[in-house]
Amino acid sequence: MAKAQARSPPPASDTDCGRQKRLKTSHSSSISCTDSSSCFYCGLLEQKSIDSLRTNYTNSEPFKFAVIEKLFQDDLLRGVKDECLHELWFSEKETDIYKVNQTGDLASLSYLSEAQLELFPNLLSLRDALYSQEFRKFIQAVTGCGPLSGSKQDMSVNSYTKGCHLLNHDDVIGTRRVSYILYMPIPYGQEWKKEYGGALELYPVRLDEDDVPEPETMPLKAIPPSWNQFVFFEVQPGKSFHSVEEVVVGEPYARLSISGWFHAAQEGEEGYVAGSTSPEHKSSREQLTSSSTVFSQYPETSETPHPDSPLSPEHTAFLLKFLNPVYLQLRTMKALMARFVAESSLELHHFLSDALISALEPSLLEADLADGLDNVTRNGCVPPHRAGTSGSWDIQGPPHKWRYCILRDNEELDSSSALVSAESELLRTLQDELFPSTAFSAWLSALTKLIVMSYSVEARRFRPGLDYTLATSEATDTRLDVVLGLTPQVKNEQSKKGKGKAKPEDEEPFGWQAGEWGGWECYMAPHDEEDDPAVYRSGSSKKADPTNASNSTVAQKQQDDDMEEIENESTLLTVRPNFNCLLLVLRDEGVLHFVKYVSAAAAGSRWDVCGEFEVGMMEGEENWA
């Protein structure tokens, strides 16, 4: 379990620090405070403070980081908080890796008119103080990171409201040297409790089979936000893995913060070094270029099914033990094949037989209840990282690529203890018998007109508040994804109160089907190499529209509209979690694919059996799709 950083007490008055120097409210591109030290909490920049922070930084785990409990004068930060809430435009942004309400880069404030600048006296003072030479040297003295840029400013305001999160990554992009976050949780003066979520999680690393560092599946330390707290660490490939726990508390609470990076000295600045040495290890972003799936081969004794060959009586008899008989009828299969050839995807509802599914659904619900992963037990809170892993299930990582639970091998289970659960046995049957069978490959071949050559299959459990996969793609290969969704659906009992019995078609989407709980499969078009994948959103992004946002944010609003258009063009397919529904997708090379993070608000786990198949096409049919 992650160790929690001790919280600081509620914010105190600054009067005990002596008379506070008055800050200027007029700004230019240069530092506007006559003395930037007047912005900071009393005594922070003194040598005694530096020595103490450096000692703590050097001895910290799982990697070097430092926490300053009070960074700025309280009056200044309260003014910044008010300006952020009343004058800035926040956009709700959502990708595979995060969901957050965010402003534009605060460096762009320098380009506002004089009238607009007058709206942000405190925010500009804070920005100028953060990137002042005095504070950059302070950061350098604590971390030993080398010269930092004052001209390349990189910061934004983030508001993590209910449902917002940031998944595991290392922050390594370009010339970033030090990551930082300054907390302003609201309401002001109220302690942010652990159960609200929103903790900064820091991960230890281990070496994979290729001796490449990767994060462990669970964080070692969790730092909950507190007012005026400043956390910073050096950006390092293979080391600085971190995430932000989902915020689960609603209004009026929000994890408001200013976060950004100090960059290495730029050309023309003191300490600039021309060129850059390639880091020893790839960044977490670079490691997402491929999923590195390990495939299993079919037995040499089995003949590769031909797409035009009918199913043998033996294959049909085997499949009838699992499948709804309608999907084995020749007429149905031909109609589905024609649709797949035209659209490259299919959704087959009521896929498994009634006899099989009637036993599976209640066992899945019972498993969540037994593991404390149902929402009634959790009450919407993020569960412990070890939740659901005491029996048949184990955590699959690394979390900078994915995190979910998979079935333990039979030999790993202690046969002397009652660890084998009903749901795991049923899912293991699908994982080990149905999906890898030559009968299933013959059926897939007949349905898709593809030659199925090898397979990789996993039964997966995505726990609420914990699990996901990030977007990966294959550079050169086409794959057939076959995912059997087994997530029990929950009806909205609240909407039924006081109403008569509604027809299914009249019911409003709820929970999984409304996209409220995440967990959807998403396919996105390849992006240009020069683009940052972080700008690609998951297909459900919204824009906040604060009524008192100033006219200075018109450009940001236009940028949001442009990004929404890009998003609509790049999203190829989104499929919400369903029960007893088989999804088939022919995924071309370069297409991004991920399972969105499952929110702590979900009623329970998202379950599936996921198959990935290497496929070929018959000669002369390369352009059929």
XYZ file of C-alpha atoms in Angstrom, residues 8-14 16-17 39-45 49 53 67-74 77 135 138 182 226-230:
35
model
C 0.246 20.211 6.551
C -2.049 22.043 8.989
C -4.695 24.455 7.669
C -3.217 27.672 6.222
C -2.079 30.161 8.813
C -1.894 33.915 8.626
C 1.271 35.482 7.247
C 3.902 36.186 11.912
C 6.386 36.552 9.059
C 6.295 36.731 -2.963
C 7.572 33.673 -1.127
C 6.849 32.438 2.362
C 9.194 33.944 4.929
C 12.519 32.160 5.315
C 11.980 29.784 2.390
C 14.923 30.964 0.299
C 15.814 25.994 4.321
C 15.146 20.502 1.583
C 7.680 18.977 -0.636
C 7.466 22.603 0.474
C 4.487 22.953 2.792
C 4.143 26.731 2.291
C 5.582 28.299 -0.851
C 3.960 31.722 -1.284
C 2.587 34.465 0.905
C -0.985 33.467 1.669
C -2.045 32.802 -3.345
C 13.876 30.878 -7.439
C 16.894 27.813 -5.382
C 1.433 24.088 -6.516
C -2.933 20.828 0.798
C -3.146 24.588 0.463
C 0.080 26.344 -0.669
C 1.957 23.024 -0.883
C 4.622 22.794 -3.596
